[in-house]
Coordinates of C-alpha atoms and ligand atoms in Angstrom, one line a residue:
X1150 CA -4.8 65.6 27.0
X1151 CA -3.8 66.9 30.3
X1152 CA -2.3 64.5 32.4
X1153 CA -2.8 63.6 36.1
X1154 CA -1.6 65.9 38.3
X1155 CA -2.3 66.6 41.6
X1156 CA -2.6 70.0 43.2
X1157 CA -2.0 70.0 46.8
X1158 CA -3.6 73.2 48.4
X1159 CA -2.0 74.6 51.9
X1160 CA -4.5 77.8 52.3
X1161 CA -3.5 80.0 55.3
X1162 CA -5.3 80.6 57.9
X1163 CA -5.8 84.1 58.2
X1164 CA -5.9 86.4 55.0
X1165 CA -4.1 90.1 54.9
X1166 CA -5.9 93.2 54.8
X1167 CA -6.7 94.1 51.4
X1168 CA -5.2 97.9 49.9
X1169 CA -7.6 100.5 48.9
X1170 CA -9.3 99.1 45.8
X1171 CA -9.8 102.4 44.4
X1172 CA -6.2 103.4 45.0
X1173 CA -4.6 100.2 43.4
X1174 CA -0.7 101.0 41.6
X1175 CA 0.3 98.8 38.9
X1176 CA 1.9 95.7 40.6
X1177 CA 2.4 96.7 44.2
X1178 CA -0.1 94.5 45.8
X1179 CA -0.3 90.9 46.2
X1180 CA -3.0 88.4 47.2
X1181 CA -2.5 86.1 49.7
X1182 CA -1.4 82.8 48.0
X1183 CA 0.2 81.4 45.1
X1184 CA 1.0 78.7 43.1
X1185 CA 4.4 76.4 42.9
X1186 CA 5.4 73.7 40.8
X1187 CA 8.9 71.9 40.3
X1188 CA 10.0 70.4 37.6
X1189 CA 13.4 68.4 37.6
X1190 CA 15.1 66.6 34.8
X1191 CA 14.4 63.0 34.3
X1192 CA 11.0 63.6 36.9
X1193 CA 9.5 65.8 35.1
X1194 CA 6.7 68.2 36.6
X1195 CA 6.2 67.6 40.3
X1196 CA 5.0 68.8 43.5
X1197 CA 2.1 71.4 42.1
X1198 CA 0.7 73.2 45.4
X1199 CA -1.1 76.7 45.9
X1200 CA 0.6 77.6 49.2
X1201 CA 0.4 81.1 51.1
X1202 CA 2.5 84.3 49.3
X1203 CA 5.6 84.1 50.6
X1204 CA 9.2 84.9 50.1
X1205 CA 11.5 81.8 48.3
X1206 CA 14.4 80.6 49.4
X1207 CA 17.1 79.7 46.2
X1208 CA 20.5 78.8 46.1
X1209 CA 22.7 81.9 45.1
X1210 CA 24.3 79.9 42.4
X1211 CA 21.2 79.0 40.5
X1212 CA 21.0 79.4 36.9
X1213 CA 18.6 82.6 37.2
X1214 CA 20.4 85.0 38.8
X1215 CA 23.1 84.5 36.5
X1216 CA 22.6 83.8 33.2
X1217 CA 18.7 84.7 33.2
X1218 CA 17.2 81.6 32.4
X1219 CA 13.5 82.7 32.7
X1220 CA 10.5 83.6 31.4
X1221 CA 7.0 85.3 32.3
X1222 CA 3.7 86.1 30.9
X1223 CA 1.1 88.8 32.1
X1224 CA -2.7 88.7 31.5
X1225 CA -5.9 90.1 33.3
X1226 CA -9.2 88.0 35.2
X1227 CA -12.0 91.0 35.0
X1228 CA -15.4 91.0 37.6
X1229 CA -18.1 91.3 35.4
X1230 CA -21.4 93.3 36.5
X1231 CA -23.0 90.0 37.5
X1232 CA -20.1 88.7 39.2
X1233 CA -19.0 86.8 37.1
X1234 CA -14.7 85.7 36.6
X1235 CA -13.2 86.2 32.9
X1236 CA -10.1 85.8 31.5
X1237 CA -9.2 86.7 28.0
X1238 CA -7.7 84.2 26.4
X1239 CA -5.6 82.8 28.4
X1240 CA -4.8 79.9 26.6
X1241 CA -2.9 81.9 24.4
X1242 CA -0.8 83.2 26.7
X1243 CA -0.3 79.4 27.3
X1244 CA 1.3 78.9 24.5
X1245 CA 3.1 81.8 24.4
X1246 CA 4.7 81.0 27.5
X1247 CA 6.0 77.7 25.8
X1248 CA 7.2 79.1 22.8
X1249 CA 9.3 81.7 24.9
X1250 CA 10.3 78.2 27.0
X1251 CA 11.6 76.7 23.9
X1252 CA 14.2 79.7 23.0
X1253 CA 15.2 80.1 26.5
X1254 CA 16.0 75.9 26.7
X1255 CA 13.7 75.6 29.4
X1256 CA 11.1 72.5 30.3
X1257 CA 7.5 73.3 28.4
X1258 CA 4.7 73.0 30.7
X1259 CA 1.6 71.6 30.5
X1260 CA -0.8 74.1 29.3
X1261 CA -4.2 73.0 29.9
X1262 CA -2.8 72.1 33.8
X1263 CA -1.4 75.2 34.7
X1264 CA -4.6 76.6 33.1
X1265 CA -6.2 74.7 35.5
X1266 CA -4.0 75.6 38.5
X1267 CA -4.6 78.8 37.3
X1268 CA -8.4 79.0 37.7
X1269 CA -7.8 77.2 41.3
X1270 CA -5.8 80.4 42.6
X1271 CA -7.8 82.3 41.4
X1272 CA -11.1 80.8 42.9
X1273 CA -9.3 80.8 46.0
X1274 CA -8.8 85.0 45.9
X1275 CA -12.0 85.6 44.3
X1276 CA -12.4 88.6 46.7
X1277 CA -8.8 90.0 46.1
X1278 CA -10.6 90.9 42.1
X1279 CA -11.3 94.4 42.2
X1280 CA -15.0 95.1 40.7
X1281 CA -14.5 99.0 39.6
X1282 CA -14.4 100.3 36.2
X1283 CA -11.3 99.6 34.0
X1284 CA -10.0 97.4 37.5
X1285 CA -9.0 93.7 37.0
X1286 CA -6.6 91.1 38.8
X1287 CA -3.1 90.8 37.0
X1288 CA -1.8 87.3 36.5
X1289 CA 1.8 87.3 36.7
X1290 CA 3.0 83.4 35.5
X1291 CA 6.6 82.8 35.6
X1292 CA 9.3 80.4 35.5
X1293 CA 13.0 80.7 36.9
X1294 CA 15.9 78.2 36.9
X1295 CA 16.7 77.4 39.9
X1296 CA 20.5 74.5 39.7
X1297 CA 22.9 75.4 41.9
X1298 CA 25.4 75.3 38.9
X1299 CA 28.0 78.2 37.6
X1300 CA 28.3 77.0 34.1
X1301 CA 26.3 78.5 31.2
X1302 CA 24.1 75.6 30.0
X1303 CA 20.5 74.7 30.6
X1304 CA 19.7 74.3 34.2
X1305 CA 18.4 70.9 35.6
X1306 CA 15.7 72.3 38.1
X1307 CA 13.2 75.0 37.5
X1308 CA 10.0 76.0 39.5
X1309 CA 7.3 77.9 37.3
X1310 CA 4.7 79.9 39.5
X1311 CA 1.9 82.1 39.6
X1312 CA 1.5 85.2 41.4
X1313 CA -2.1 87.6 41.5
X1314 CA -2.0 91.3 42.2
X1315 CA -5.4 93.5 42.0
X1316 CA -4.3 96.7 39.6
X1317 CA -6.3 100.0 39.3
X1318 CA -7.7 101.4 36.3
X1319 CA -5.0 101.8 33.8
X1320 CA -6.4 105.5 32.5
X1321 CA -8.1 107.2 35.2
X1322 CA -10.1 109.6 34.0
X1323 CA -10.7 108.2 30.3
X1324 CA -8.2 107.0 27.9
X1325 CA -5.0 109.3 26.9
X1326 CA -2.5 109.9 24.8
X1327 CA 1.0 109.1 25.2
X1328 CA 4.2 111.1 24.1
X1329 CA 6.7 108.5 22.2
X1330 CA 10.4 108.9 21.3
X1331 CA 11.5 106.7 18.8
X1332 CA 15.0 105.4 20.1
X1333 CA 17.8 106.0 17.6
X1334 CA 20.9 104.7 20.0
X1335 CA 20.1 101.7 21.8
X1336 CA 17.8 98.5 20.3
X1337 CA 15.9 96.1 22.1
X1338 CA 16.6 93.5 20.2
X1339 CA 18.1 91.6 16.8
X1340 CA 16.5 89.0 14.7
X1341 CA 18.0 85.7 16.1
X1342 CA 17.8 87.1 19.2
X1343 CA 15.3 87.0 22.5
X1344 CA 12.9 89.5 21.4
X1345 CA 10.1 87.2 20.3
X1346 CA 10.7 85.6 24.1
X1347 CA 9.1 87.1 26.9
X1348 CA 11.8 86.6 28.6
X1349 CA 14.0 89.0 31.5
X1350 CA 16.7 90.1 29.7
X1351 CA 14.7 92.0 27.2
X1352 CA 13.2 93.8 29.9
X1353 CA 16.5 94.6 31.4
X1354 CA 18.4 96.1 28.4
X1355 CA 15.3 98.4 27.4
X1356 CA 15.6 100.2 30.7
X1357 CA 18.3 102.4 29.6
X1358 CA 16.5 104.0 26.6
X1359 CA 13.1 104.2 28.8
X1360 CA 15.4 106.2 31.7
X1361 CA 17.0 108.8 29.0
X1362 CA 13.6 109.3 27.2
X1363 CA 12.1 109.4 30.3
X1364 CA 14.5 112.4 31.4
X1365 CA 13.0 114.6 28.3
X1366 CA 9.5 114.2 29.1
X1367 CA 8.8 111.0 27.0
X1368 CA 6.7 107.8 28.9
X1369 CA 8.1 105.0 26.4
X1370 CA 10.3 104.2 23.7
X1371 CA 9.6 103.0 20.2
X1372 CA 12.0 101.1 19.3
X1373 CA 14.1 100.0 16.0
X1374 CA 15.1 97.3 14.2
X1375 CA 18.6 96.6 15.2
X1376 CA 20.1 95.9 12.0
X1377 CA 19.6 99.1 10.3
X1378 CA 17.9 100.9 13.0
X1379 CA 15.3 102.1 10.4
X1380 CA 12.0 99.5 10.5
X1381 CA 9.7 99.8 13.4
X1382 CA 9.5 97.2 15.6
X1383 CA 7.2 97.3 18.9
X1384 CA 7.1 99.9 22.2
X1385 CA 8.2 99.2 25.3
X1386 CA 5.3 96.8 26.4
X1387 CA 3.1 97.4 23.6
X1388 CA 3.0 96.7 20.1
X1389 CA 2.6 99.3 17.5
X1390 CA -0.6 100.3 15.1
X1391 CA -0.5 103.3 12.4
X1392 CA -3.3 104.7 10.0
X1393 CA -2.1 105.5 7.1
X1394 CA -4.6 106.5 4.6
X1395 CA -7.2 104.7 5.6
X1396 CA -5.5 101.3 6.1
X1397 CA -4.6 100.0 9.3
X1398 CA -0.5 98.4 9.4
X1399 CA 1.8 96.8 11.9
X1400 CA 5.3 95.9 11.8
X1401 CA 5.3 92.0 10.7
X1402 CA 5.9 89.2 13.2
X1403 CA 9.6 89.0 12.1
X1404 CA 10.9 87.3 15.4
X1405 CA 12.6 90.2 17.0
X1406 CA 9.2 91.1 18.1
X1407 CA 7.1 89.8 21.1
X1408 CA 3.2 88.3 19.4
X1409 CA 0.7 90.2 21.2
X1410 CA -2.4 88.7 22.5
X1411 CA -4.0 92.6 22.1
X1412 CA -2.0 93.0 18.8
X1413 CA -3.9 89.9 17.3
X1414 CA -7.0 90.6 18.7
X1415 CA -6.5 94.0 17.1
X1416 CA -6.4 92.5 14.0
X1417 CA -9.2 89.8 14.4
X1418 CA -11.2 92.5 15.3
X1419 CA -10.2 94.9 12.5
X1420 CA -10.8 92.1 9.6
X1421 CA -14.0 91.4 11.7
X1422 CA -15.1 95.0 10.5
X1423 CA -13.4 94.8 7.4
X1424 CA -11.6 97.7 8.1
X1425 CA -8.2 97.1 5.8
X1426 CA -5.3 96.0 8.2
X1427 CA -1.7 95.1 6.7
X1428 CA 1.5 93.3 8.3
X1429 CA 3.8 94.3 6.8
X1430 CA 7.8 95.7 7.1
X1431 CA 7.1 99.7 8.2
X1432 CA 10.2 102.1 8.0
X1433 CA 10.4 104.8 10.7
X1434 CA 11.1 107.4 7.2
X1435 CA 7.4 106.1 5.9
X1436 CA 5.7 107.5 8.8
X1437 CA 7.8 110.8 8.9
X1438 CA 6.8 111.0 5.3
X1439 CA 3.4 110.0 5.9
X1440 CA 3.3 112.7 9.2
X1441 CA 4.3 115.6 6.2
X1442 CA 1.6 114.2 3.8
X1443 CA -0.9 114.6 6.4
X1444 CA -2.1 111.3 5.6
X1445 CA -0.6 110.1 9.5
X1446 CA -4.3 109.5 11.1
X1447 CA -3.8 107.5 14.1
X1448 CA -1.2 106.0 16.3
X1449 CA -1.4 103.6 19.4
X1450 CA -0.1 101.2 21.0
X1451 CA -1.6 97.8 22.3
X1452 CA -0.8 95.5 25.3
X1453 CA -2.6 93.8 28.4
X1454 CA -1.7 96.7 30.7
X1455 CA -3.5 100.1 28.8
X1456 CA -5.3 97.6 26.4
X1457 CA -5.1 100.6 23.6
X1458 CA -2.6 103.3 24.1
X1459 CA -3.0 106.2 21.6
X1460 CA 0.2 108.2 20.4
X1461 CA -0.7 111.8 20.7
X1462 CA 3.3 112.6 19.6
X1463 CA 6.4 111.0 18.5
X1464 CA 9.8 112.5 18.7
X1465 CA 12.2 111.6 15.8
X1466 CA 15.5 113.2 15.2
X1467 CA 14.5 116.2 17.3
X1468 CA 11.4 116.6 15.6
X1469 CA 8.0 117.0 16.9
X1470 CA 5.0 114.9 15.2
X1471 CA 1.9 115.5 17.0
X1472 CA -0.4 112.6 15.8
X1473 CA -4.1 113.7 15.4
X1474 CA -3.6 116.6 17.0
X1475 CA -2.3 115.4 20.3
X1476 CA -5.8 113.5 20.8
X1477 CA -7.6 110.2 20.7
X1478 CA -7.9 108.8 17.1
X1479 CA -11.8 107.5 16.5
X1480 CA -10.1 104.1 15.6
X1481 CA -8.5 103.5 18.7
X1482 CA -11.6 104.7 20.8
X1483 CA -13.8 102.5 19.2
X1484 CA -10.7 99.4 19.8
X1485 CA -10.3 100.6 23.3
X1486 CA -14.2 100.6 24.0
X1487 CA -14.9 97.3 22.3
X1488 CA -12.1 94.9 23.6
X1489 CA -12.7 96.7 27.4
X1490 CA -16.0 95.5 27.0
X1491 CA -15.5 92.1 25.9
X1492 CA -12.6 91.6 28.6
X1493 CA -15.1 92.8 31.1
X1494 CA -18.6 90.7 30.1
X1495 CA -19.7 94.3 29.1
X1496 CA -20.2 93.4 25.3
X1497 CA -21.2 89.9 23.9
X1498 CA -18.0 88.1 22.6
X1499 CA -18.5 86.9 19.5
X1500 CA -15.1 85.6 18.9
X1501 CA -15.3 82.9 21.7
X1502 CA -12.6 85.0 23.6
X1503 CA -13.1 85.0 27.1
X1504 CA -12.9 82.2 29.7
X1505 CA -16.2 81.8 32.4
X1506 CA -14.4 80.6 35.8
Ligands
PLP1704 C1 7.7 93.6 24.6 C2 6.2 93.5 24.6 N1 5.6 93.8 23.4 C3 4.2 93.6 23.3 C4 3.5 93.3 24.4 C5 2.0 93.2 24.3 O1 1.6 91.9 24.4 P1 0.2 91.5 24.9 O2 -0.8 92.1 24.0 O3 0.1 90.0 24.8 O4 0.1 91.9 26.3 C6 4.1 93.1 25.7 C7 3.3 92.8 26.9 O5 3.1 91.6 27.2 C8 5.5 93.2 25.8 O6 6.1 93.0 26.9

């Protein structure tokens, strides 16, 4: 049961000028308010307000900035044809948010509220939702630790907020391939570690792998386990898919990993169609083996931003493997096509997945 808060709303009085809609970036635009709420030991959650976008003022000592006490989550509200708001289950993300809250020692919140608080902001920027193909509002919820305290231990104070930016269409003219090293240097993470947490820090230490990859022509890393460096384990901000002979696999939740929303979904909708779909440990040598045997079908990615990504190539110790030819598998078309259209009110939802404003 969600209990009784109340959410104070200071709307502004005049709204920005809104970007291009059909020249959106990925995160550079925001709307014009957001959401704040406080939480403070022994109080609890206080002070919930949807207030115009503005800077915030901390203290330079609080937890966040050093030590990195915080977490996020990211998920989409689409227009549908009949104007209409969906989100895709956001209740998951929800929970996500509090099981990454539990790892990093931070407060959990209440879900079904900032649900709630949620659907407020975003009925109060219903016009900041772009309406174009492939177009959606991004839903950036986050929480930072905010003592003014140099020690390393769990922070006191910590204000969790919500900020809306409208984001163009992720593949522009129709969906594409992406060219994938597989990182052999640095790891992303280790099992007892954050890696399962969508938390900062994560993001952070993946940047240096992304920059050197990113210097030979490759978009994203796949990265590792990083015990062995030999199982696969998720790319940057997608999880990973192969077909392999028919059968469908992903590396195993095995808490080094973050639990995608699109990755189950993925596999919801794959047992749906009974198409055969394994979780399961994967070895990097499998699928070089499996590229030789020619029996390597498909490859992509999946994550809120691109939804599907398809692998047209991975690079592995210096060596080449173009993945169905370089093109779009027929799996991950049909994915892409099917979860775009239940995201966007397109397709009827038979799974109970999307959220009416
Ligand atoms: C590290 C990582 N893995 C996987 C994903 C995919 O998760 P989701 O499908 O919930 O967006 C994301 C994006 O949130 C991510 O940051």
């Amino acid at each position: 049961m969600m209990k009784d808060y109340t959410l104070e709303m200071k709307l502004c009085s005049e709204r920005k000028e809104k970007p291009q809609f059909d020249r959106l970036e990925f995160g550079k635009n925001f709307t014009d308010h957001m959401f704040m709420w406080d939480y403070t030991e022994g109080i609890g959650w206080h002070d919930a307000r949807i207030v115009p976008y503005q800077p915030i003022t901390l203290d330079p000592a609080a937890t966040v900035f050093h030590y990195g006490q915080t977490v996020f989550e990211g998920l989409k509200a689409y227009l549908t044809k009949d104007e209409q708001v969906l989100l895709f289950r956001p209740e998951q993300n929800m929970k996500r948010f509090n099981r990454s809250n539990d790892r990093l020692c931070m407060p959990h919140i209440d879900e079904e509220f900032a649900l709630h608080a949620l659907k407020e902001l975003i009925r109060v920027e219903r016009d900041w939702i772009p309406s174009a193909e492939g177009t959606s509002l991004y839903i950036r919820p986050f929480m930072i630790a905010t003592d003014a305290y140099l020690g390393v231990a769990p922070s006191k104070k910590y204000t969790f907020m919500i900020i809306l930016s409208p984001v163009g269409a992720y593949y522009k003219e129709g969906i594409n391939p992406v060219k994938i090293a597989v990182e052999s240097e640095y790891v992303r993470a280790v099992a007892g570690g954050t890696g399962n947490a969508k938390t900062a820090g994560n993001y952070a230490s993946s940047l240096k792998a992304s920059e050197v990859a990113g210097k030979s022509g490759y978009s994203q890393v796949l990265w590792l386990d990083g015990r062995e460096k030999k199982y696969i384990e998720e790319v940057g901000s997608m999880n990973i898919f192969f077909k392999i002979n028919g059968e469908v696999v992903t590396p195993e939740l095995n808490g080094s990993i973050l639990e995608g929303i699109t990755r189950k979904s993925i596999i919801e909708l794959l047992n749906y169609w009974n198409i055969p779909v394994v979780e399961r440990k994967i070895s990097i040598d499998e699928i070089h083996q499996a590229y030789h045997e020619g029996t390597l079908e498909e490859a992509f990615g999946t994550g809120t931003a691109a939804v599907i990504s398809p692998v047209g190539e991975f690079l592995w110790n210096n060596e080449k493997m173009a993945i169905n030819n370089g093109e779009t598998g027929p799996l991950a078309k049909k994915l892409y096509d099917t979860l775009t259209s239940i995201q966007n009110g397109k397709a009827p939802d038979p799974f109970g997945w999307t959220v009416r404003l």
